[in-house]
Amino acid sequence: MQDGFYISAYCQIGQLEYLHRIALRHDQNISLWRKAGQTIELVQLWELERYSGQKHHTQAFYNTDHFREFLQERLAPLGLKPADIKGIWGTPGVTTDTTDYWRCYGDFSQHSLAHLFCAMMLDKEVFERGCIVGLAVDGGPDSLEDLYSRDKPFYAGAIVKSGDINVFPVPSTAPFWALLRQYFGLKEGSLMALASACRGPDLLPEQAPPPIFGVADFLEADAWFNGMIDEVNFLCDEEKSEDMDGRFSPLENKAAVMTRIIQACTEKQLENTVSSILKEHEVDPRSSYLAMAGGLALNCPANTHLMNTFGFKGFIAPPCVNDSGLSMGLGLMRFFEQNRDFAFKFASPYVGGRSGSSVEAVVASESFSPFVRALSTYSPSEFLEDIVKGPVVRFCEGSEVGPRALGNRSLLADPRTERSKDLLNSIKQREWWRPVAPVVLEEHIDAWFEDAFPSPYMLIAFAVKPEQQALVPAICHLDGTARAQTLSRAANPALYDEIQAFARETGVPMLCNTSLNDRGEPILNSLEAALDFALKKELSVVYVDGFRLELTNFKEYQSAPPPEGVNRSFVPRQPIDWAEAERAANPLELTREELVLKQLNPRLRALDHKDPEQLPRLRKLLRRVRAQFSKRADFQFVDLAQDFDAPNTPPREAKALSRAETLRLEVTDG
């Protein structure tokens, strides 16, 4: 492998999939690497949702030209062009390296192995010299490049001892969380917050949920879940009203009871899994690291439970722990297959890049100049005054990767008052009981949190010390915990200095930190979009790249047309003739349901839906597959991922998915 730049892409490409919104992957992303001798550097990681505006981006690229256009736009600010890329892997259609580099690790899906590598290799030196217990636990694998992934174990665990990897199947409770979200219509984060906020009866299941290792286990798991739902409904309907939490609706009370069941089962199953691994492989957790990846690794209480139960030496997980980091895992796996002795360390989460114009250009533009009262350089005293008055927008340099804001695309606020939490939840249109995370200076965590240790990516939930809770009510969840981001000066010097200035004045070494986005949209990635957000929400102050912007004329802005650079899209440069494109992609006019079922099944995907001679056989097979939906529980995940009620005619423009579509999609493939 030559020195130079490489691309690993967790995306999909296809005219049919683009036109009919057939999702084979979600949270799509692209990693740019630089190889220099034995050293590998992650230069950028682009999450497509930040550029398209589609939460959990699911839409395919229209064609290879569309992919290359997107890549060219991302490379240009770095002084690179597509011709500078030595190789691409991970996405059929643009892959230049056809090596099945994941097969050498056993009969496990590419998807799960990429999750494992994304976590276990954050620091290659630890990987080579230490001992790591790794878990890749999410909803399930995709089958875009690894055609037989659905026939393999869905989830993977691993033991790494001095660079030698032993991979084995492990179970996951992630499908239960998907069913929970489907049943109650709330995302996992909201459900977990609700479960700990809502007081009410607890129900202990008589039988533990069946472990889910693969597709064959879904039927029993689905029956267990439905049985528990029946018990919860009976309990909540029969209980006296005073036993329920009057602050919440009957449905929310039921959701809280059921979520507490799933959370307890999740923690117990993970504990049993780790305990078995430690025993079988004779591992002392006190001298080993726990590495977590996959969507279930976003479960902060479960991560905390494992760390507190076993006393691991350290916790390893990337900020992009869900599918948004799979391109990174694919890249590390490929480099490792090529040369085990390469050097790599995940140096910073702020490798997400940015779009839009510079501060000077935006402030001087006709769209925004009437709404900027003042532009000045950062001042610690002024920052303190601003934070005390109310939430401020912070938009700086490269964006953090992953689903959680880590300071560069954040709303910051004073943690010393409950009002801050209420304001932030109102600004973001969130439920009143949703907690707000703190970003806290790392050297002060022991004084504020129980059993604390570094948590730079907001993946651990610490208990706030009882004597400190009254001092920081905005960051305390109703159960007394906080999903903390610990911050060192090396990680983000500017943000560190801002919090330190606040700490010198107040004695509180932390701020409220929540992501810069509205409900149902991805984190904002251009200064234009950040200012648009601030003006619409009537937030007076924006900190950007060492500057302070003071905004004004909010009412006038509300009635003005959206400025250029605010709206995000995902369309190729060449205009699409929609009617002609649809005729070319679907000449035999299969229904959207037929197209979805065909493309999601690797065996059916190989059949030519444009060939009239194959059509009768294809339709017969599709009818057989569709008939199984009432008999096989695993098919419901496919059903939930795709909107079968959507019109067969493709949309005339590429717009963001609805919130309902986005939530449905998250049920499958991680």
JSON list of C-alpha atoms in Angstrom, two decimals, residues 80 187 210 286 318 514 569 571 649:
[
{"chain": "A", "resi": 80, "resn": "LEU", "atom": "CA", "xyz": [-7.01, 17.89, -2.37]},
{"chain": "A", "resi": 187, "resn": "LYS", "atom": "CA", "xyz": [-36.33, 7.46, 20.87]},
{"chain": "A", "resi": 210, "resn": "PRO", "atom": "CA", "xyz": [-34.02, -14.73, 25.32]},
{"chain": "A", "resi": 286, "resn": "ARG", "atom": "CA", "xyz": [-8.32, -4.30, 36.64]},
{"chain": "A", "resi": 318, "resn": "PRO", "atom": "CA", "xyz": [-15.13, 6.52, 19.85]},
{"chain": "A", "resi": 514, "resn": "THR", "atom": "CA", "xyz": [-26.34, 20.33, 24.34]},
{"chain": "A", "resi": 569, "resn": "SER", "atom": "CA", "xyz": [-29.74, 19.26, 0.24]},
{"chain": "A", "resi": 571, "resn": "VAL", "atom": "CA", "xyz": [-28.91, 16.39, -5.05]},
{"chain": "A", "resi": 649, "resn": "THR", "atom": "CA", "xyz": [-43.78, 7.64, -7.85]}
]
